[in-house]
């Protein structure tokens, strides 16, 4: 099989060193690591599809999970978090310095912004 020398791992980048050490030990013959391919972001398909919640133009569920097997959706975070918690999330992980803006208030149905 032409894919006998190919290994696929679905994990957080923080666990990469552990995955490499567990699966590519230097003492095992013919188990050299020759390269790594990363999936580093959002694809055009994800932005153009309403299903995953990444689209800027189409209405869809507020999902926004890169890994569809992950149990926590953006909708869950919004519903379980207070306004100050959401502002902190937007400030730390978004591109809003204050965490408060009129466009972010669209996420919060009863926001006073």
Short mmCIF file of N, CA, C and O in Angstrom, two decimals:
data_model
loop_
_atom_site.label_atom_id
_atom_site.label_comp_id
_atom_site.label_asym_id
_atom_site.label_seq_id
_atom_site.Cartn_x
_atom_site.Cartn_y
_atom_site.Cartn_z
N UNK A 1 0.84 -1.18 0.00
CA UNK A 1 0.00 0.00 0.00
C UNK A 1 0.89 1.25 0.00
O UNK A 1 1.85 1.33 0.75
N UNK A 2 0.55 2.22 -0.80
CA UNK A 2 1.39 3.40 -0.89
C UNK A 2 1.28 4.33 0.32
O UNK A 2 2.03 5.27 0.44
N UNK A 3 0.34 4.07 1.24
CA UNK A 3 0.20 4.88 2.44
C UNK A 3 0.68 4.16 3.70
O UNK A 3 0.38 4.58 4.81
N UNK A 4 1.43 3.10 3.54
CA UNK A 4 1.95 2.36 4.70
C UNK A 4 2.88 3.21 5.55
O UNK A 4 3.02 2.98 6.74
N UNK A 5 3.48 4.19 4.97
CA UNK A 5 4.44 5.02 5.71
C UNK A 5 3.84 6.37 6.12
O UNK A 5 4.55 7.32 6.39
N UNK A 6 2.52 6.43 6.19
CA UNK A 6 1.81 7.67 6.51
C UNK A 6 1.04 7.47 7.81
O UNK A 6 0.31 6.49 7.97
N UNK A 7 1.18 8.38 8.75
CA UNK A 7 0.46 8.33 10.02
C UNK A 7 -0.32 9.62 10.19
O UNK A 7 0.21 10.71 9.95
N UNK A 8 -1.56 9.50 10.60
CA UNK A 8 -2.41 10.66 10.80
C UNK A 8 -2.76 10.77 12.28
O UNK A 8 -3.19 9.79 12.90
N UNK A 9 -2.57 11.96 12.85
CA UNK A 9 -2.88 12.20 14.25
C UNK A 9 -3.76 13.43 14.35
O UNK A 9 -3.45 14.46 13.75
N UNK A 10 -4.83 13.33 15.08
CA UNK A 10 -5.73 14.46 15.32
C UNK A 10 -5.55 14.87 16.77
O UNK A 10 -6.04 14.20 17.68
N UNK A 11 -4.82 15.97 16.97
CA UNK A 11 -4.56 16.40 18.35
C UNK A 11 -4.29 17.89 18.39
O UNK A 11 -4.06 18.53 17.37
N UNK A 12 -4.32 18.42 19.58
CA UNK A 12 -3.98 19.81 19.81
C UNK A 12 -2.48 19.97 19.62
O UNK A 12 -1.69 19.09 19.96
N UNK A 13 -2.05 21.13 19.10
CA UNK A 13 -0.63 21.37 18.87
C UNK A 13 0.19 21.25 20.15
O UNK A 13 1.36 20.90 20.11
N UNK A 14 -0.42 21.52 21.29
CA UNK A 14 0.31 21.46 22.56
C UNK A 14 0.79 20.03 22.86
O UNK A 14 1.74 19.83 23.61
N UNK A 15 0.13 19.04 22.25
CA UNK A 15 0.49 17.63 22.49
C UNK A 15 1.41 17.07 21.41
O UNK A 15 1.74 15.89 21.43
N UNK A 16 1.85 17.92 20.49
CA UNK A 16 2.65 17.43 19.36
C UNK A 16 3.93 16.72 19.80
O UNK A 16 4.26 15.65 19.30
N UNK A 17 4.67 17.31 20.72
CA UNK A 17 5.92 16.70 21.17
C UNK A 17 5.66 15.31 21.75
O UNK A 17 6.38 14.35 21.45
N UNK A 18 4.61 15.19 22.55
CA UNK A 18 4.25 13.91 23.15
C UNK A 18 3.89 12.88 22.08
O UNK A 18 4.33 11.73 22.13
N UNK A 19 3.12 13.26 21.09
CA UNK A 19 2.72 12.35 20.01
C UNK A 19 3.94 11.88 19.23
O UNK A 19 4.08 10.70 18.91
N UNK A 20 4.84 12.80 18.92
CA UNK A 20 6.05 12.44 18.17
C UNK A 20 6.91 11.49 18.99
O UNK A 20 7.40 10.47 18.48
N UNK A 21 7.10 11.79 20.28
CA UNK A 21 7.93 10.93 21.13
C UNK A 21 7.33 9.54 21.28
O UNK A 21 8.04 8.55 21.30
N UNK A 22 6.00 9.44 21.37
CA UNK A 22 5.35 8.14 21.55
C UNK A 22 5.33 7.30 20.27
O UNK A 22 5.31 6.08 20.33
N UNK A 23 5.32 7.95 19.12
CA UNK A 23 5.13 7.22 17.88
C UNK A 23 6.35 7.15 16.97
O UNK A 23 6.36 6.38 16.03
N UNK A 24 7.37 7.94 17.25
CA UNK A 24 8.55 7.97 16.40
C UNK A 24 9.82 7.92 17.24
O UNK A 24 10.66 8.79 17.16
N UNK A 25 9.93 6.91 18.07
CA UNK A 25 11.10 6.76 18.91
C UNK A 25 12.32 6.52 18.03
O UNK A 25 12.28 5.71 17.12
N UNK A 26 13.43 7.19 18.32
CA UNK A 26 14.61 7.05 17.47
C UNK A 26 15.20 5.64 17.49
O UNK A 26 15.94 5.28 16.59
N UNK A 27 14.87 4.83 18.47
CA UNK A 27 15.46 3.49 18.56
C UNK A 27 14.72 2.46 17.71
O UNK A 27 15.23 1.39 17.47
N UNK A 28 13.55 2.77 17.24
CA UNK A 28 12.78 1.81 16.43
C UNK A 28 13.23 1.92 14.98
O UNK A 28 13.21 2.99 14.39
N UNK A 29 13.63 0.80 14.40
CA UNK A 29 14.13 0.79 13.01
C UNK A 29 13.02 1.20 12.05
O UNK A 29 11.87 0.85 12.22
N UNK A 30 13.40 1.96 11.05
CA UNK A 30 12.50 2.39 9.98
C UNK A 30 11.32 3.25 10.46
O UNK A 30 10.28 3.26 9.85
N UNK A 31 11.46 3.91 11.58
CA UNK A 31 10.40 4.77 12.10
C UNK A 31 10.87 6.22 12.17
O UNK A 31 10.58 6.93 13.09
N UNK A 32 11.63 6.63 11.17
CA UNK A 32 12.12 8.00 11.12
C UNK A 32 10.99 8.95 10.75
O UNK A 32 10.19 8.67 9.87
N UNK A 33 10.98 10.09 11.37
CA UNK A 33 10.03 11.14 11.03
C UNK A 33 10.64 11.96 9.90
O UNK A 33 11.69 12.57 10.04
N UNK A 34 9.97 11.95 8.74
CA UNK A 34 10.50 12.62 7.56
C UNK A 34 9.88 13.99 7.33
O UNK A 34 10.44 14.82 6.64
N UNK A 35 8.71 14.23 7.90
CA UNK A 35 8.05 15.51 7.70
C UNK A 35 6.74 15.58 8.46
O UNK A 35 6.23 14.57 8.92
N UNK A 36 6.23 16.79 8.58
CA UNK A 36 4.97 17.02 9.29
C UNK A 36 4.12 17.94 8.42
O UNK A 36 4.62 18.95 7.91
N UNK A 37 2.86 17.64 8.29
CA UNK A 37 1.91 18.47 7.57
C UNK A 37 0.91 19.00 8.58
O UNK A 37 0.31 18.23 9.34
N UNK A 38 0.75 20.31 8.64
CA UNK A 38 -0.15 20.95 9.59
C UNK A 38 -1.41 21.45 8.91
O UNK A 38 -1.35 21.97 7.79
N UNK A 39 -2.52 21.36 9.59
CA UNK A 39 -3.76 22.01 9.18
C UNK A 39 -3.89 23.22 10.10
O UNK A 39 -4.20 23.09 11.27
N UNK A 40 -3.63 24.41 9.56
CA UNK A 40 -3.46 25.59 10.40
C UNK A 40 -4.59 26.61 10.32
O UNK A 40 -4.36 27.78 10.59
N UNK A 41 -5.77 26.23 9.99
CA UNK A 41 -6.79 27.28 10.02
C UNK A 41 -8.05 26.95 9.27
O UNK A 41 -8.36 25.80 8.98
N UNK A 42 -8.74 28.01 8.96
CA UNK A 42 -10.05 27.93 8.32
C UNK A 42 -9.85 27.78 6.80
O UNK A 42 -9.02 28.45 6.21
N UNK A 43 -10.64 26.92 6.22
CA UNK A 43 -10.57 26.74 4.77
C UNK A 43 -11.65 27.58 4.08
O UNK A 43 -12.62 28.02 4.70
N UNK A 44 -11.49 27.79 2.80
CA UNK A 44 -12.46 28.52 2.00
C UNK A 44 -13.83 27.84 2.10
O UNK A 44 -14.85 28.51 2.21
N UNK A 45 -13.84 26.52 2.08
CA UNK A 45 -15.10 25.77 2.18
C UNK A 45 -15.82 26.06 3.51
O UNK A 45 -17.03 26.21 3.53
N UNK A 46 -15.08 26.16 4.60
CA UNK A 46 -15.71 26.44 5.89
C UNK A 46 -16.32 27.84 5.92
O UNK A 46 -17.37 28.04 6.51
N UNK A 47 -15.67 28.80 5.30
CA UNK A 47 -16.19 30.18 5.28
C UNK A 47 -17.40 30.29 4.36
O UNK A 47 -18.35 31.01 4.65
N UNK A 48 -17.40 29.56 3.26
CA UNK A 48 -18.51 29.64 2.29
C UNK A 48 -19.69 28.77 2.67
O UNK A 48 -20.72 28.82 2.02
N UNK A 49 -19.57 27.95 3.68
CA UNK A 49 -20.65 27.07 4.11
C UNK A 49 -21.27 27.59 5.41
O UNK A 49 -20.55 27.98 6.33
N UNK A 50 -22.58 27.58 5.50
CA UNK A 50 -23.26 28.05 6.71
C UNK A 50 -23.24 27.01 7.82
O UNK A 50 -23.46 27.35 8.99
N UNK A 51 -22.97 25.77 7.51
CA UNK A 51 -23.10 24.66 8.47
C UNK A 51 -22.21 24.77 9.69
O UNK A 51 -22.59 24.35 10.77
N UNK A 52 -21.01 25.31 9.57
CA UNK A 52 -20.06 25.31 10.68
C UNK A 52 -20.03 26.61 11.47
O UNK A 52 -19.40 26.71 12.50
N UNK A 53 -20.72 27.64 10.97
CA UNK A 53 -20.79 28.89 11.71
C UNK A 53 -19.61 29.81 11.51
O UNK A 53 -19.44 30.76 12.27
N UNK A 54 -18.80 29.59 10.48
CA UNK A 54 -17.65 30.46 10.20
C UNK A 54 -17.98 31.52 9.15
O UNK A 54 -17.20 32.44 8.96
N UNK A 55 -19.10 31.39 8.46
CA UNK A 55 -19.41 32.28 7.35
C UNK A 55 -19.71 33.69 7.82
O UNK A 55 -20.38 33.90 8.83
N UNK A 56 -19.22 34.67 7.06
CA UNK A 56 -19.53 36.07 7.32
C UNK A 56 -20.81 36.48 6.60
O UNK A 56 -21.39 37.50 6.92
N UNK A 57 -21.22 35.70 5.59
CA UNK A 57 -22.33 36.08 4.73
C UNK A 57 -23.58 35.24 4.91
O UNK A 57 -24.67 35.70 4.61
N UNK A 58 -23.44 34.01 5.38
CA UNK A 58 -24.57 33.08 5.46
C UNK A 58 -24.97 32.81 6.90
O UNK A 58 -24.11 32.70 7.77
N UNK A 59 -26.27 32.72 7.13
CA UNK A 59 -26.75 32.38 8.47
C UNK A 59 -26.64 30.88 8.69
O UNK A 59 -26.92 30.09 7.79
N UNK A 60 -26.23 30.53 9.87
CA UNK A 60 -26.10 29.12 10.21
C UNK A 60 -25.96 28.98 11.71
O UNK A 60 -25.97 29.98 12.44
N UNK A 61 -25.84 27.76 12.18
CA UNK A 61 -25.69 27.55 13.63
C UNK A 61 -24.38 28.15 14.13
O UNK A 61 -23.39 28.20 13.41
N UNK A 62 -24.39 28.62 15.36
CA UNK A 62 -23.20 29.21 15.96
C UNK A 62 -22.36 28.06 16.52
O UNK A 62 -22.37 27.76 17.70
N UNK A 63 -21.65 27.39 15.63
CA UNK A 63 -20.87 26.21 15.96
C UNK A 63 -19.40 26.60 16.16
O UNK A 63 -18.88 26.59 17.25
N UNK A 64 -18.71 26.93 15.08
CA UNK A 64 -17.34 27.42 15.04
C UNK A 64 -16.30 26.46 15.62
O UNK A 64 -15.24 26.88 16.07
N UNK A 65 -16.56 25.17 15.57
CA UNK A 65 -15.56 24.19 16.00
C UNK A 65 -14.70 23.78 14.82
O UNK A 65 -15.21 23.48 13.76
N UNK A 66 -13.39 23.79 15.00
CA UNK A 66 -12.50 23.28 13.96
C UNK A 66 -12.59 21.76 13.94
O UNK A 66 -12.52 21.15 12.90
N UNK A 67 -12.73 21.15 15.09
CA UNK A 67 -12.88 19.70 15.20
C UNK A 67 -14.35 19.42 15.52
O UNK A 67 -14.81 19.66 16.62
N UNK A 68 -15.08 18.91 14.55
CA UNK A 68 -16.52 18.69 14.73
C UNK A 68 -16.83 17.62 15.78
O UNK A 68 -17.98 17.49 16.19
N UNK A 69 -15.82 16.90 16.25
CA UNK A 69 -16.04 15.91 17.31
C UNK A 69 -15.92 16.53 18.70
O UNK A 69 -16.26 15.91 19.70
N UNK A 70 -15.42 17.76 18.77
CA UNK A 70 -15.32 18.45 20.05
C UNK A 70 -16.74 18.76 20.55
O UNK A 70 -17.57 19.22 19.78
N UNK A 71 -17.02 18.53 21.83
CA UNK A 71 -18.39 18.71 22.31
C UNK A 71 -18.82 20.16 22.51
O UNK A 71 -20.01 20.46 22.47
N UNK A 72 -17.89 21.10 22.68
CA UNK A 72 -18.23 22.47 23.02
C UNK A 72 -18.34 23.34 21.77
O UNK A 72 -17.39 23.48 21.01
N UNK A 73 -19.52 23.93 21.56
CA UNK A 73 -19.77 24.82 20.42
C UNK A 73 -19.72 26.27 20.89
O UNK A 73 -19.90 26.56 22.07
N UNK A 74 -19.54 27.19 19.95
CA UNK A 74 -19.55 28.62 20.28
C UNK A 74 -20.87 29.00 20.92
O UNK A 74 -20.92 29.81 21.85
N UNK A 75 -21.96 28.42 20.46
CA UNK A 75 -23.28 28.68 21.03
C UNK A 75 -23.28 28.38 22.53
O UNK A 75 -23.82 29.16 23.33
N UNK A 76 -22.68 27.26 22.92
CA UNK A 76 -22.63 26.87 24.33
C UNK A 76 -21.84 27.88 25.15
O UNK A 76 -22.23 28.22 26.27
N UNK A 77 -20.74 28.35 24.60
CA UNK A 77 -19.90 29.33 25.31
C UNK A 77 -20.68 30.62 25.52
O UNK A 77 -20.69 31.19 26.61
N UNK A 78 -21.36 31.09 24.48
CA UNK A 78 -22.14 32.33 24.57
C UNK A 78 -23.25 32.20 25.60
O UNK A 78 -23.47 33.09 26.43
N UNK A 79 -23.96 31.09 25.59
CA UNK A 79 -25.09 30.90 26.50
C UNK A 79 -24.67 30.70 27.95
O UNK A 79 -25.39 31.06 28.86
N UNK A 80 -23.50 30.14 28.18
CA UNK A 80 -23.05 29.84 29.55
C UNK A 80 -22.21 30.96 30.16
O UNK A 80 -21.92 30.92 31.36
N UNK A 81 -21.79 31.92 29.37
CA UNK A 81 -20.86 32.94 29.85
C UNK A 81 -21.57 34.26 30.14
O UNK A 81 -22.55 34.61 29.48
N UNK A 82 -21.02 34.97 31.09
CA UNK A 82 -21.52 36.31 31.39
C UNK A 82 -20.95 37.29 30.37
O UNK A 82 -19.99 36.98 29.65
N UNK A 83 -21.52 38.50 30.32
CA UNK A 83 -21.02 39.52 29.40
C UNK A 83 -19.54 39.82 29.65
O UNK A 83 -18.75 39.85 28.70
N UNK A 84 -19.10 40.00 30.92
CA UNK A 84 -17.66 40.23 31.14
C UNK A 84 -16.78 39.06 30.66
O UNK A 84 -15.68 39.28 30.14
N UNK A 85 -17.25 37.84 30.82
CA UNK A 85 -16.48 36.67 30.35
C UNK A 85 -16.36 36.68 28.83
O UNK A 85 -15.29 36.40 28.28
N UNK A 86 -17.46 37.01 28.15
CA UNK A 86 -17.45 37.06 26.68
C UNK A 86 -16.53 38.18 26.20
O UNK A 86 -15.77 38.01 25.25
N UNK A 87 -16.57 39.32 26.89
CA UNK A 87 -15.68 40.43 26.53
C UNK A 87 -14.22 40.02 26.68
O UNK A 87 -13.38 40.35 25.84
N UNK A 88 -13.91 39.26 27.73
CA UNK A 88 -12.54 38.78 27.93
C UNK A 88 -12.13 37.83 26.81
O UNK A 88 -11.02 37.92 26.29
N UNK A 89 -13.02 36.93 26.42
CA UNK A 89 -12.74 36.00 25.32
C UNK A 89 -12.47 36.76 24.03
O UNK A 89 -11.49 36.49 23.33
N UNK A 90 -13.30 37.76 23.73
CA UNK A 90 -13.13 38.54 22.51
C UNK A 90 -11.83 39.33 22.55
O UNK A 90 -11.10 39.42 21.57
N UNK A 91 -11.53 39.89 23.71
CA UNK A 91 -10.30 40.68 23.86
C UNK A 91 -9.06 39.79 23.72
O UNK A 91 -8.09 40.15 23.05
N UNK A 92 -9.08 38.59 24.34
CA UNK A 92 -7.90 37.72 24.33
C UNK A 92 -7.73 36.97 23.01
O UNK A 92 -6.60 36.77 22.56
N UNK A 93 -8.82 36.54 22.40
CA UNK A 93 -8.71 35.68 21.23
C UNK A 93 -9.19 36.32 19.94
O UNK A 93 -8.97 35.79 18.86
N UNK A 94 -9.84 37.46 20.03
CA UNK A 94 -10.34 38.16 18.85
C UNK A 94 -9.45 39.30 18.48
O UNK A 94 -8.31 39.41 18.93
N UNK A 95 -9.96 40.17 17.68
CA UNK A 95 -9.19 41.32 17.22
C UNK A 95 -9.78 42.62 17.75
O UNK A 95 -9.65 43.67 17.12
N UNK A 96 -10.44 42.56 18.89
CA UNK A 96 -11.04 43.74 19.52
C UNK A 96 -10.25 44.06 20.78
O UNK A 96 -10.21 43.26 21.71
N UNK A 97 -9.63 45.21 20.82
CA UNK A 97 -8.81 45.58 21.98
C UNK A 97 -9.63 45.72 23.25
O UNK A 97 -9.18 45.34 24.33
N UNK A 98 -10.84 46.25 23.15
CA UNK A 98 -11.63 46.47 24.36
C UNK A 98 -12.52 45.27 24.69
O UNK A 98 -12.95 45.12 25.83
N UNK A 99 -12.83 44.44 23.71
CA UNK A 99 -13.75 43.33 23.95
C UNK A 99 -15.20 43.76 23.82
O UNK A 99 -16.10 42.95 23.82
N UNK A 100 -15.45 45.07 23.69
CA UNK A 100 -16.80 45.61 23.54
C UNK A 100 -16.89 46.34 22.21
O UNK A 100 -16.07 47.17 21.91
N UNK A 101 -17.89 46.03 21.46
CA UNK A 101 -18.15 46.79 20.24
C UNK A 101 -19.57 46.52 19.80
O UNK A 101 -20.21 45.57 20.24
N UNK A 102 -20.06 47.35 18.93
CA UNK A 102 -21.42 47.19 18.45
C UNK A 102 -21.58 45.88 17.69
O UNK A 102 -22.56 45.18 17.84
N UNK A 103 -20.57 45.51 16.89
CA UNK A 103 -20.69 44.27 16.12
C UNK A 103 -20.68 43.05 17.03
O UNK A 103 -21.34 42.06 16.76
N UNK A 104 -19.94 43.09 18.15
CA UNK A 104 -19.94 41.97 19.08
C UNK A 104 -21.26 41.85 19.81
O UNK A 104 -21.64 40.78 20.26
N UNK A 105 -21.99 42.95 19.95
CA UNK A 105 -23.27 42.90 20.65
C UNK A 105 -24.29 42.07 19.90
O UNK A 105 -25.27 41.62 20.47
N UNK A 106 -24.07 41.83 18.61
CA UNK A 106 -24.97 40.98 17.83
C UNK A 106 -24.98 39.55 18.37
O UNK A 106 -25.94 38.83 18.19
N UNK A 107 -23.89 39.15 19.01
CA UNK A 107 -23.83 37.81 19.59
C UNK A 107 -24.70 37.68 20.83
O UNK A 107 -25.09 36.61 21.22
N UNK A 108 -24.96 38.81 21.47
CA UNK A 108 -25.68 38.82 22.74
C UNK A 108 -27.04 39.48 22.55
O UNK A 108 -27.13 40.70 22.42
N UNK A 109 -28.11 38.72 22.55
CA UNK A 109 -29.42 39.25 22.22
C UNK A 109 -29.87 40.43 23.09
O UNK A 109 -30.50 41.34 22.60
N UNK A 110 -29.54 40.44 24.37
CA UNK A 110 -30.00 41.50 25.26
C UNK A 110 -28.87 42.41 25.70
O UNK A 110 -28.93 42.99 26.78
N UNK A 111 -27.87 42.54 24.88
CA UNK A 111 -26.70 43.35 25.24
C UNK A 111 -27.05 44.84 25.24
O UNK A 111 -27.72 45.32 24.34
N UNK A 112 -26.59 45.58 26.26
CA UNK A 112 -26.85 47.01 26.31
C UNK A 112 -25.96 47.83 25.40
O UNK A 112 -26.10 49.04 25.32
N UNK A 113 -25.04 47.20 24.68
CA UNK A 113 -24.10 47.93 23.82
C UNK A 113 -24.83 48.53 22.66
O UNK A 113 -25.59 47.92 22.00
#
